[in-house]
Amino acid sequence: MNNDTVQITGRNRIVLWISLVVALLFGSGGMNIAYAADAGVGSDSVEARIAPIGRVQIEGQEPIPENVVSKTEGEEKELIAAPRPSRGDYPDIGVSSRAVVWVLAQMHLFFAALVLAVPLFVLVIELMGFKTGDERYDDMAHEFMKISLTGFSITAIFGGSLALALFVLYPDLMGYMMRVFGAQWLVYAGLFFLESFFLYTYYYGWKAMRYGNLKWVHLTLGLLLNASGMTIMVLSNSWATFMMAPSGVNEVGAVIGNIWEVMKGPLWNPINLHRFIANIAFGGAVVGAYAAFKFLSTSDPAKRAHYDWMGYTSNFIAILAFLPLPFAGYWLMAEIYAYSQQMGITAMGGILAWLFIVQAVLIGTILLAGNFYLWSGMSRTEGSVRYQPLIKYIAFVLVICFLTWVTPHTLMLSASEIAELGGSHHHILGPLGIMPAKNIAVNLMLVVTFLSFQLYRRSDKIATVSWAKAGNALLVAIYVVAMVNIIFLGVYYGYFTNTVYKVGSSVAQVGSTLVVIIAGIVIDSLMFRNAKTLPSHWGRIPDRSQYALFALPIAFTWLMGLMGYVRSSVKTHWHVYTVMKDNSPDNFIPTIGYAGNMITIVTVLFLLFVLFMFWIANLSATKQSKPVGALEGGAG
Amino acid sequence: MNILAKTIGFSLALTLVFTSVTLLLPQVEGEAPVDEKVDLGALTMDDFVAMGERLFNNKGTCTLCHKPAPLGRAPDIAGLDMVATSSKRLADERYKGEAKDAEGYIRESLVDPSKYVVATWGKKGSNDSVSPMPAVNKAPILLSAMEMDAVIAYLQAKDGNEVTVSLPSPEAAAEVAAATPAQGSAAAPVLAATPEEALQKYTCAACHSMTSIDVLVGPGLSDVGARLSVDQIRQSIIDPNAVITEGFPAAMPADFAAKMTVKELEMIVNYLAEKKK
Amino acid sequence: MDDKDQMGTTTTMLATVAAFVLVLLAFYGLDHFIMAIQGLPLNLDLSPAG
């Protein structure tokens, strides 16, 4: 088929490529380990490493022989404490500096998340297209890249503005951060050159490197685009996590460790994982909105089929990435608690606690929208009829769990209200407000969402394996027992044992959910081998289902903004927690109403910019037809 | 166009739903701690106890964790009689600290919480040997010695027990403050009256730990009296670059000789010479 | 129902029961395992040990 003289066989190519990927990963991982070992990370206690090593030498006395115990890189560095600006040291531009930085930072993060996520799933879809030989995958991957291309410039514009705002409005903080991170920001800046190179060659070379060996080159470019993007993200993540949980510096902020110790704080990897997964979910949701809009805007059945498929794929990506997200978030919160119980409780038991009720509303929206879209999609296939009766039970579970999750625990009550209520908490609904109940609710919601998924995936197939009945029985048992287990763990350890067991039981709940997901995937992939496929009609889905695809990115966007508010506020009145105090006029945690307004502003801004981004994508494909017979009323 | 309008309309409506949820919730602002000027000359014990209660609920952030069961992440000290409880704790065979009475026990719990961890409240996996409580005299709480005394007074007084801490003298701390030692150049030309005041005025704690040998920027001074003679200490202040402890840069300000009065200098030198452990 | 169907029904019922028992045991083991690796041992009746 190919005119190339040397053809590496298909399987060898895959082996070669996987080896390259693995080698890159190990190489970079190995470097990390080497650096870490070199720095002695984790080997000595903090006390041992910063014990004074000098002694007083009186002039005229015999010089005491040097007995240097450890020669760390920091020895030649001057120890300079973090600055302590007074209120007057902060520039005043007439509007709240924090508000300015808030908007710019959040816009930057929205678009950065988008442009990190899209190449990720684009690469996977392109690979799938290559593997199956189905051109539609490749075309869709290309289309996803096209519609998000402008996003890269928008990210850069907001990034530049953010940097400007930070340096102008918070000069002391930024001076300190530059001192702490040293040349790391140069690496960060340099990576943008790399990323741009890979982006342009990957996108503009799509058609030129379409088949054969060149396709492998193209895939590699895509991989490198993702690698550089990922590296950019983890570098900038280290700034945020340093501000929350500083490492590599002493009590007054003087740098005593090397750059790896500074970067590799307790929150760095949890944030890396959380943002990695969340970006994918967010990116899927945003491109899904595009597909939904295009679906509604056309009456051509072929186009509707195409955009329906695109919407389904986007929703698939969004919900699939969304399922493990609570666990990544849990790990992040657990690390915050381990680092500072005070910070953890400020987030979830103190002033910011109500926020997580709002989060419940948002995630409930996301799950309801995602499920609703899946159920609507069942009308694409005839085989879905057998599963229709289950939908109302899933909906019921979702609603009950959502209401449980939304129930607050501690209410601000006046004395008369307390008297009416008969106490500071409602005697029936009160217990629903604390963590065990919420963990039950979340895990059950994830389990039934996965069930919706699984039912949808099954609805265009009929199993032909001999053990289908046994397999189904096993699956039913797994679902039922898992749900019972989740409830048991939450109720028993949550309400009848002590705090430590209560917290530990949530891990077991998560484990149960994961067992359901993994077992479901494994059993279905085995059971539906060589299955009989039923016809499925892309495009045959009610219009109202597309609004679910609008709800997803709006909820995701708003949720991201909300979580940014938490991340920043949990540092209370510190720029860098425990190390550099915030003495600016805005050094208080704003009310949730104020935050809500700010988040809405950035969400609306994001909506407008995304519409612009999609419009540009369409504009580039539009061709104005040449005016015919220019004499009458035409341009001269 | 119609689709666009519907899309934008739906998106805006949903966004506004989320916004309205936040507007319906109780609006609480998290204030940063502010300086509170206290007239020490007019301070009564009742005022001091009230100050302690305020600190307990606000700047000290105690109520974040010390709450009634089942919410609390730490013993409910507001609800317990702390003097009686302290005696019980001191009598526990697991107690290995140095306190001898309730005041000492509470103070030790504030500055070194892991000295004794009440059963079942330790960090997960540490078998009650490590406390999740931060040291309150360090960041991010940073209570001064006087503030800690106020909290102890409150904890003693609230159940009707005798308050054993003494009121701070006007010569002691200059002000009850959340302020860091270096609060601009507003530091007064006021003469420091005690060693602690002098140390605060000249911001020694910015670089030297007074309570340990840990290096902040310069060497820790908790044992300086054992290491250096009185003359050596004096020389280190008025001419820091004459003899620099090995391993440290020449970072100590050299203008103390010009700024300090002889009285302040001698106060500091004598104070530091006493620090031998 | 003819014999074949009845056999099918019994087999399905047996399969379901067997599946339930197996899965119950599996989750029981999972609970013990996950709590144990966190340093939170359980008794046989799943109550906190020690």
mmCIF file of C-alpha atoms in Angstrom, chain A residues 36-283:
data_model
loop_
_atom_site.group_PDB
_atom_site.id
_atom_site.type_symbol
_atom_site.label_atom_id
_atom_site.label_comp_id
_atom_site.label_asym_id
_atom_site.label_seq_id
_atom_site.Cartn_x
_atom_site.Cartn_y
_atom_site.Cartn_z
ATOM 1 C CA ALA A 36 16.552 13.480 44.612
ATOM 2 C CA ALA A 37 19.166 11.004 45.740
ATOM 3 C CA ASP A 38 21.812 13.594 45.216
ATOM 4 C CA ALA A 39 19.938 16.033 47.347
ATOM 5 C CA GLY A 40 19.352 13.453 49.996
ATOM 6 C CA VAL A 41 15.646 14.048 49.918
ATOM 7 C CA GLY A 42 13.952 12.114 52.616
ATOM 8 C CA SER A 43 17.175 10.631 53.963
ATOM 9 C CA ASP A 44 17.843 12.979 56.884
ATOM 10 C CA SER A 45 15.411 14.675 59.193
ATOM 11 C CA VAL A 46 15.001 18.389 58.826
ATOM 12 C CA GLU A 47 16.683 18.952 62.184
ATOM 13 C CA ALA A 48 19.787 17.043 61.170
ATOM 14 C CA ARG A 49 20.090 18.942 57.966
ATOM 15 C CA ILE A 50 19.888 22.431 59.370
ATOM 16 C CA ALA A 51 21.883 21.968 62.544
ATOM 17 C CA PRO A 52 24.521 24.674 62.776
ATOM 18 C CA ILE A 53 27.891 23.539 61.610
ATOM 19 C CA GLY A 54 30.048 26.454 62.616
ATOM 20 C CA ARG A 55 31.949 27.399 65.669
ATOM 21 C CA VAL A 56 33.400 30.659 66.932
ATOM 22 C CA GLN A 57 36.951 31.385 66.062
ATOM 23 C CA ILE A 58 38.758 34.032 68.069
ATOM 24 C CA GLU A 59 41.232 36.184 66.203
ATOM 25 C CA GLY A 60 44.822 35.205 66.851
ATOM 26 C CA GLN A 61 43.975 31.652 67.829
ATOM 27 C CA GLU A 62 45.083 28.615 65.880
ATOM 28 C CA PRO A 63 42.603 28.023 63.078
ATOM 29 C CA ILE A 64 40.443 25.039 63.950
ATOM 30 C CA PRO A 65 40.544 22.408 61.198
ATOM 31 C CA GLU A 66 37.475 22.400 59.073
ATOM 32 C CA ASN A 67 35.195 19.556 59.841
ATOM 33 C CA VAL A 68 32.517 19.974 57.304
ATOM 34 C CA VAL A 69 29.813 17.403 57.863
ATOM 35 C CA SER A 70 27.683 17.956 54.835
ATOM 36 C CA LYS A 71 28.213 19.997 51.773
ATOM 37 C CA THR A 72 24.817 20.788 50.423
ATOM 38 C CA GLU A 73 24.330 23.051 47.474
ATOM 39 C CA GLY A 74 22.917 25.680 49.783
ATOM 40 C CA GLU A 75 26.157 26.172 51.662
ATOM 41 C CA GLU A 76 27.525 28.884 49.425
ATOM 42 C CA LYS A 77 24.159 30.629 49.238
ATOM 43 C CA GLU A 78 23.405 33.509 51.513
ATOM 44 C CA LEU A 79 20.463 32.786 53.745
ATOM 45 C CA ILE A 80 17.932 35.517 53.105
ATOM 46 C CA ALA A 81 14.626 35.446 54.901
ATOM 47 C CA ALA A 82 11.316 36.052 53.168
ATOM 48 C CA PRO A 83 10.398 39.718 52.883
ATOM 49 C CA ARG A 84 7.911 41.264 55.273
ATOM 50 C CA PRO A 85 6.146 44.018 53.368
ATOM 51 C CA SER A 86 4.001 46.405 55.305
ATOM 52 C CA ARG A 87 0.653 47.507 53.965
ATOM 53 C CA GLY A 88 2.166 50.582 52.350
ATOM 54 C CA ASP A 89 4.579 48.476 50.331
ATOM 55 C CA TYR A 90 1.764 47.081 48.203
ATOM 56 C CA PRO A 91 1.062 49.117 45.057
ATOM 57 C CA ASP A 92 -2.400 50.593 44.936
ATOM 58 C CA ILE A 93 -3.973 50.896 41.495
ATOM 59 C CA GLY A 94 -7.390 51.948 42.679
ATOM 60 C CA VAL A 95 -9.066 48.582 42.297
ATOM 61 C CA SER A 96 -8.596 45.458 44.353
ATOM 62 C CA SER A 97 -5.307 43.908 43.261
ATOM 63 C CA ARG A 98 -6.582 40.549 44.314
ATOM 64 C CA ALA A 99 -9.608 40.835 42.049
ATOM 65 C CA VAL A 100 -7.414 41.658 39.076
ATOM 66 C CA VAL A 101 -5.074 38.760 39.675
ATOM 67 C CA TRP A 102 -8.051 36.492 40.413
ATOM 68 C CA VAL A 103 -9.656 37.105 37.031
ATOM 69 C CA LEU A 104 -6.422 36.846 35.059
ATOM 70 C CA ALA A 105 -5.218 33.769 36.887
ATOM 71 C CA GLN A 106 -8.513 31.942 36.569
ATOM 72 C CA MET A 107 -8.830 32.739 32.857
ATOM 73 C CA HIS A 108 -5.289 31.540 32.339
ATOM 74 C CA LEU A 109 -5.992 28.331 34.214
ATOM 75 C CA PHE A 110 -9.215 27.654 32.304
ATOM 76 C CA PHE A 111 -7.516 27.904 28.967
ATOM 77 C CA ALA A 112 -4.349 26.183 30.112
ATOM 78 C CA ALA A 113 -6.466 23.251 31.290
ATOM 79 C CA LEU A 114 -8.206 23.154 27.947
ATOM 80 C CA VAL A 115 -5.079 23.225 25.817
ATOM 81 C CA LEU A 116 -3.395 20.612 27.963
ATOM 82 C CA ALA A 117 -6.362 18.280 27.837
ATOM 83 C CA VAL A 118 -7.276 18.425 24.176
ATOM 84 C CA PRO A 119 -3.942 17.158 22.790
ATOM 85 C CA LEU A 120 -4.158 14.314 25.287
ATOM 86 C CA PHE A 121 -7.374 12.828 24.093
ATOM 87 C CA VAL A 122 -6.686 13.877 20.527
ATOM 88 C CA LEU A 123 -3.594 11.710 20.576
ATOM 89 C CA VAL A 124 -5.548 8.762 21.970
ATOM 90 C CA ILE A 125 -8.281 9.169 19.356
ATOM 91 C CA GLU A 126 -5.671 9.457 16.609
ATOM 92 C CA LEU A 127 -4.070 6.250 17.872
ATOM 93 C CA MET A 128 -7.445 4.544 17.852
ATOM 94 C CA GLY A 129 -7.988 5.692 14.302
ATOM 95 C CA PHE A 130 -4.635 4.308 13.335
ATOM 96 C CA LYS A 131 -5.313 1.014 15.028
ATOM 97 C CA THR A 132 -8.809 0.497 13.612
ATOM 98 C CA GLY A 133 -8.099 2.035 10.233
ATOM 99 C CA ASP A 134 -11.331 4.010 10.557
ATOM 100 C CA GLU A 135 -10.732 7.426 9.003
ATOM 101 C CA ARG A 136 -13.498 9.018 11.085
ATOM 102 C CA TYR A 137 -11.397 8.855 14.246
ATOM 103 C CA ASP A 138 -8.517 10.627 12.586
ATOM 104 C CA ASP A 139 -10.828 13.291 11.180
ATOM 105 C CA MET A 140 -12.439 13.860 14.538
ATOM 106 C CA ALA A 141 -9.069 14.145 16.238
ATOM 107 C CA HIS A 142 -8.059 16.705 13.680
ATOM 108 C CA GLU A 143 -11.276 18.603 14.222
ATOM 109 C CA PHE A 144 -10.780 18.694 17.992
ATOM 110 C CA MET A 145 -7.345 20.220 17.447
ATOM 111 C CA LYS A 146 -8.711 22.742 14.986
ATOM 112 C CA ILE A 147 -11.386 24.086 17.280
ATOM 113 C CA SER A 148 -9.008 24.505 20.210
ATOM 114 C CA LEU A 149 -6.041 25.936 18.357
ATOM 115 C CA THR A 150 -6.838 29.546 19.167
ATOM 116 C CA GLY A 151 -6.982 28.466 22.788
ATOM 117 C CA PHE A 152 -3.203 28.263 22.897
ATOM 118 C CA SER A 153 -2.804 31.955 22.070
ATOM 119 C CA ILE A 154 -5.521 32.881 24.524
ATOM 120 C CA THR A 155 -3.721 30.914 27.212
ATOM 121 C CA ALA A 156 -0.525 32.774 26.448
ATOM 122 C CA ILE A 157 -2.242 36.171 26.442
ATOM 123 C CA PHE A 158 -3.748 35.571 29.844
ATOM 124 C CA GLY A 159 -0.505 34.086 31.095
ATOM 125 C CA GLY A 160 1.430 37.149 30.073
ATOM 126 C CA SER A 161 -1.154 39.472 31.597
ATOM 127 C CA LEU A 162 -1.139 37.440 34.770
ATOM 128 C CA ALA A 163 2.630 37.648 35.040
ATOM 129 C CA LEU A 164 2.489 41.382 34.481
ATOM 130 C CA ALA A 165 -0.203 41.850 37.088
ATOM 131 C CA LEU A 166 1.634 39.741 39.629
ATOM 132 C CA PHE A 167 4.928 41.547 39.216
ATOM 133 C CA VAL A 168 3.317 44.986 39.275
ATOM 134 C CA LEU A 169 0.872 44.371 42.108
ATOM 135 C CA TYR A 170 2.821 41.986 44.335
ATOM 136 C CA PRO A 171 6.470 42.886 43.773
ATOM 137 C CA ASP A 172 7.741 41.637 47.132
ATOM 138 C CA LEU A 173 6.067 38.282 46.818
ATOM 139 C CA MET A 174 7.249 37.836 43.248
ATOM 140 C CA GLY A 175 10.783 38.874 44.158
ATOM 141 C CA TYR A 176 10.762 36.226 46.835
ATOM 142 C CA MET A 177 9.297 33.556 44.562
ATOM 143 C CA MET A 178 11.893 34.307 41.903
ATOM 144 C CA ARG A 179 14.606 33.966 44.507
ATOM 145 C CA VAL A 180 13.241 30.655 45.733
ATOM 146 C CA PHE A 181 12.676 29.085 42.358
ATOM 147 C CA GLY A 182 15.789 30.441 40.748
ATOM 148 C CA ALA A 183 16.383 29.283 37.221
ATOM 149 C CA GLN A 184 13.328 27.038 37.182
ATOM 150 C CA TRP A 185 11.271 29.786 35.618
ATOM 151 C CA LEU A 186 13.760 29.895 32.753
ATOM 152 C CA VAL A 187 13.075 26.233 32.097
ATOM 153 C CA TYR A 188 9.378 27.039 32.215
ATOM 154 C CA ALA A 189 9.753 29.850 29.692
ATOM 155 C CA GLY A 190 11.948 27.756 27.431
ATOM 156 C CA LEU A 191 9.389 24.977 27.355
ATOM 157 C CA PHE A 192 6.942 27.266 25.606
ATOM 158 C CA PHE A 193 9.234 27.390 22.607
ATOM 159 C CA LEU A 194 9.296 23.617 22.543
ATOM 160 C CA GLU A 195 5.577 23.320 23.006
ATOM 161 C CA SER A 196 4.836 25.800 20.227
ATOM 162 C CA PHE A 197 7.150 23.952 17.890
ATOM 163 C CA PHE A 198 5.427 20.644 18.539
ATOM 164 C CA LEU A 199 1.989 22.216 18.361
ATOM 165 C CA TYR A 200 2.516 23.788 14.956
ATOM 166 C CA THR A 201 4.216 20.790 13.431
ATOM 167 C CA TYR A 202 1.573 18.474 14.894
ATOM 168 C CA TYR A 203 -1.387 20.504 13.712
ATOM 169 C CA TYR A 204 -0.221 21.893 10.405
ATOM 170 C CA GLY A 205 1.550 18.693 9.477
ATOM 171 C CA TRP A 206 -1.550 16.579 10.011
ATOM 172 C CA LYS A 207 -2.362 15.987 6.384
ATOM 173 C CA ALA A 208 1.258 15.906 5.269
ATOM 174 C CA MET A 209 2.083 13.087 7.704
ATOM 175 C CA ARG A 210 -1.032 11.061 7.276
ATOM 176 C CA TYR A 211 0.026 7.490 6.569
ATOM 177 C CA GLY A 212 2.725 4.914 7.108
ATOM 178 C CA ASN A 213 5.980 5.879 8.748
ATOM 179 C CA LEU A 214 5.141 9.551 8.598
ATOM 180 C CA LYS A 215 2.082 8.861 10.708
ATOM 181 C CA TRP A 216 4.408 7.528 13.386
ATOM 182 C CA VAL A 217 6.390 10.738 13.185
ATOM 183 C CA HIS A 218 3.155 12.648 13.574
ATOM 184 C CA LEU A 219 2.112 10.606 16.575
ATOM 185 C CA THR A 220 5.502 11.216 18.131
ATOM 186 C CA LEU A 221 5.093 14.942 17.645
ATOM 187 C CA GLY A 222 1.761 14.667 19.399
ATOM 188 C CA LEU A 223 3.350 12.746 22.220
ATOM 189 C CA LEU A 224 6.076 15.370 22.592
ATOM 190 C CA LEU A 225 3.466 18.123 22.526
ATOM 191 C CA ASN A 226 1.764 16.426 25.445
ATOM 192 C CA ALA A 227 5.051 15.862 27.243
ATOM 193 C CA SER A 228 6.074 19.493 27.021
ATOM 194 C CA GLY A 229 2.610 20.616 28.041
ATOM 195 C CA MET A 230 2.620 18.269 31.008
ATOM 196 C CA THR A 231 6.030 19.499 32.101
ATOM 197 C CA ILE A 232 4.873 23.094 31.874
ATOM 198 C CA MET A 233 1.955 22.212 34.104
ATOM 199 C CA VAL A 234 3.951 20.447 36.803
ATOM 200 C CA LEU A 235 6.452 23.300 36.914
ATOM 201 C CA SER A 236 3.791 25.899 37.488
ATOM 202 C CA ASN A 237 1.957 23.601 39.897
ATOM 203 C CA SER A 238 5.023 23.711 42.117
ATOM 204 C CA TRP A 239 4.585 27.471 42.601
ATOM 205 C CA ALA A 240 1.039 27.052 43.815
ATOM 206 C CA THR A 241 1.829 24.141 46.093
ATOM 207 C CA PHE A 242 4.893 25.904 47.469
ATOM 208 C CA MET A 243 2.665 28.772 48.523
ATOM 209 C CA MET A 244 0.371 26.362 50.315
ATOM 210 C CA ALA A 245 2.921 24.022 51.858
ATOM 211 C CA PRO A 246 6.443 25.395 51.506
ATOM 212 C CA SER A 247 9.338 22.985 51.414
ATOM 213 C CA GLY A 248 13.047 23.504 51.004
ATOM 214 C CA VAL A 249 12.951 26.669 53.086
ATOM 215 C CA ASN A 250 13.375 27.240 56.802
ATOM 216 C CA GLU A 251 10.983 28.874 59.214
ATOM 217 C CA VAL A 252 11.622 32.391 57.971
ATOM 218 C CA GLY A 253 11.663 31.474 54.313
ATOM 219 C CA ALA A 254 15.371 31.312 53.601
ATOM 220 C CA VAL A 255 16.128 28.715 50.960
ATOM 221 C CA ILE A 256 18.003 25.816 52.469
ATOM 222 C CA GLY A 257 17.320 23.069 49.953
ATOM 223 C CA ASN A 258 17.877 22.647 46.258
ATOM 224 C CA ILE A 259 15.244 23.200 43.596
ATOM 225 C CA TRP A 260 13.926 19.639 43.816
ATOM 226 C CA GLU A 261 13.316 19.957 47.505
ATOM 227 C CA VAL A 262 11.555 23.252 46.878
ATOM 228 C CA MET A 263 9.376 21.774 44.153
ATOM 229 C CA LYS A 264 8.659 18.403 45.638
ATOM 230 C CA GLY A 265 6.511 19.504 48.554
ATOM 231 C CA PRO A 266 3.818 17.312 50.086
ATOM 232 C CA LEU A 267 1.111 18.719 47.843
ATOM 233 C CA TRP A 268 2.899 18.743 44.519
ATOM 234 C CA ASN A 269 2.089 15.287 43.248
ATOM 235 C CA PRO A 270 -1.497 15.254 44.543
ATOM 236 C CA ILE A 271 -2.094 18.522 42.671
ATOM 237 C CA ASN A 272 -0.333 17.171 39.596
ATOM 238 C CA LEU A 273 -2.543 14.105 39.521
ATOM 239 C CA HIS A 274 -5.706 16.010 40.334
ATOM 240 C CA ARG A 275 -5.121 18.649 37.670
ATOM 241 C CA PHE A 276 -4.059 16.066 35.101
ATOM 242 C CA ILE A 277 -7.289 14.119 35.455
ATOM 243 C CA ALA A 278 -9.491 17.170 35.917
ATOM 244 C CA ASN A 279 -8.060 18.802 32.790
ATOM 245 C CA ILE A 280 -9.101 15.812 30.709
ATOM 246 C CA ALA A 281 -12.625 15.907 32.086
ATOM 247 C CA PHE A 282 -12.818 19.656 31.553
ATOM 248 C CA GLY A 283 -11.436 19.484 28.012
#
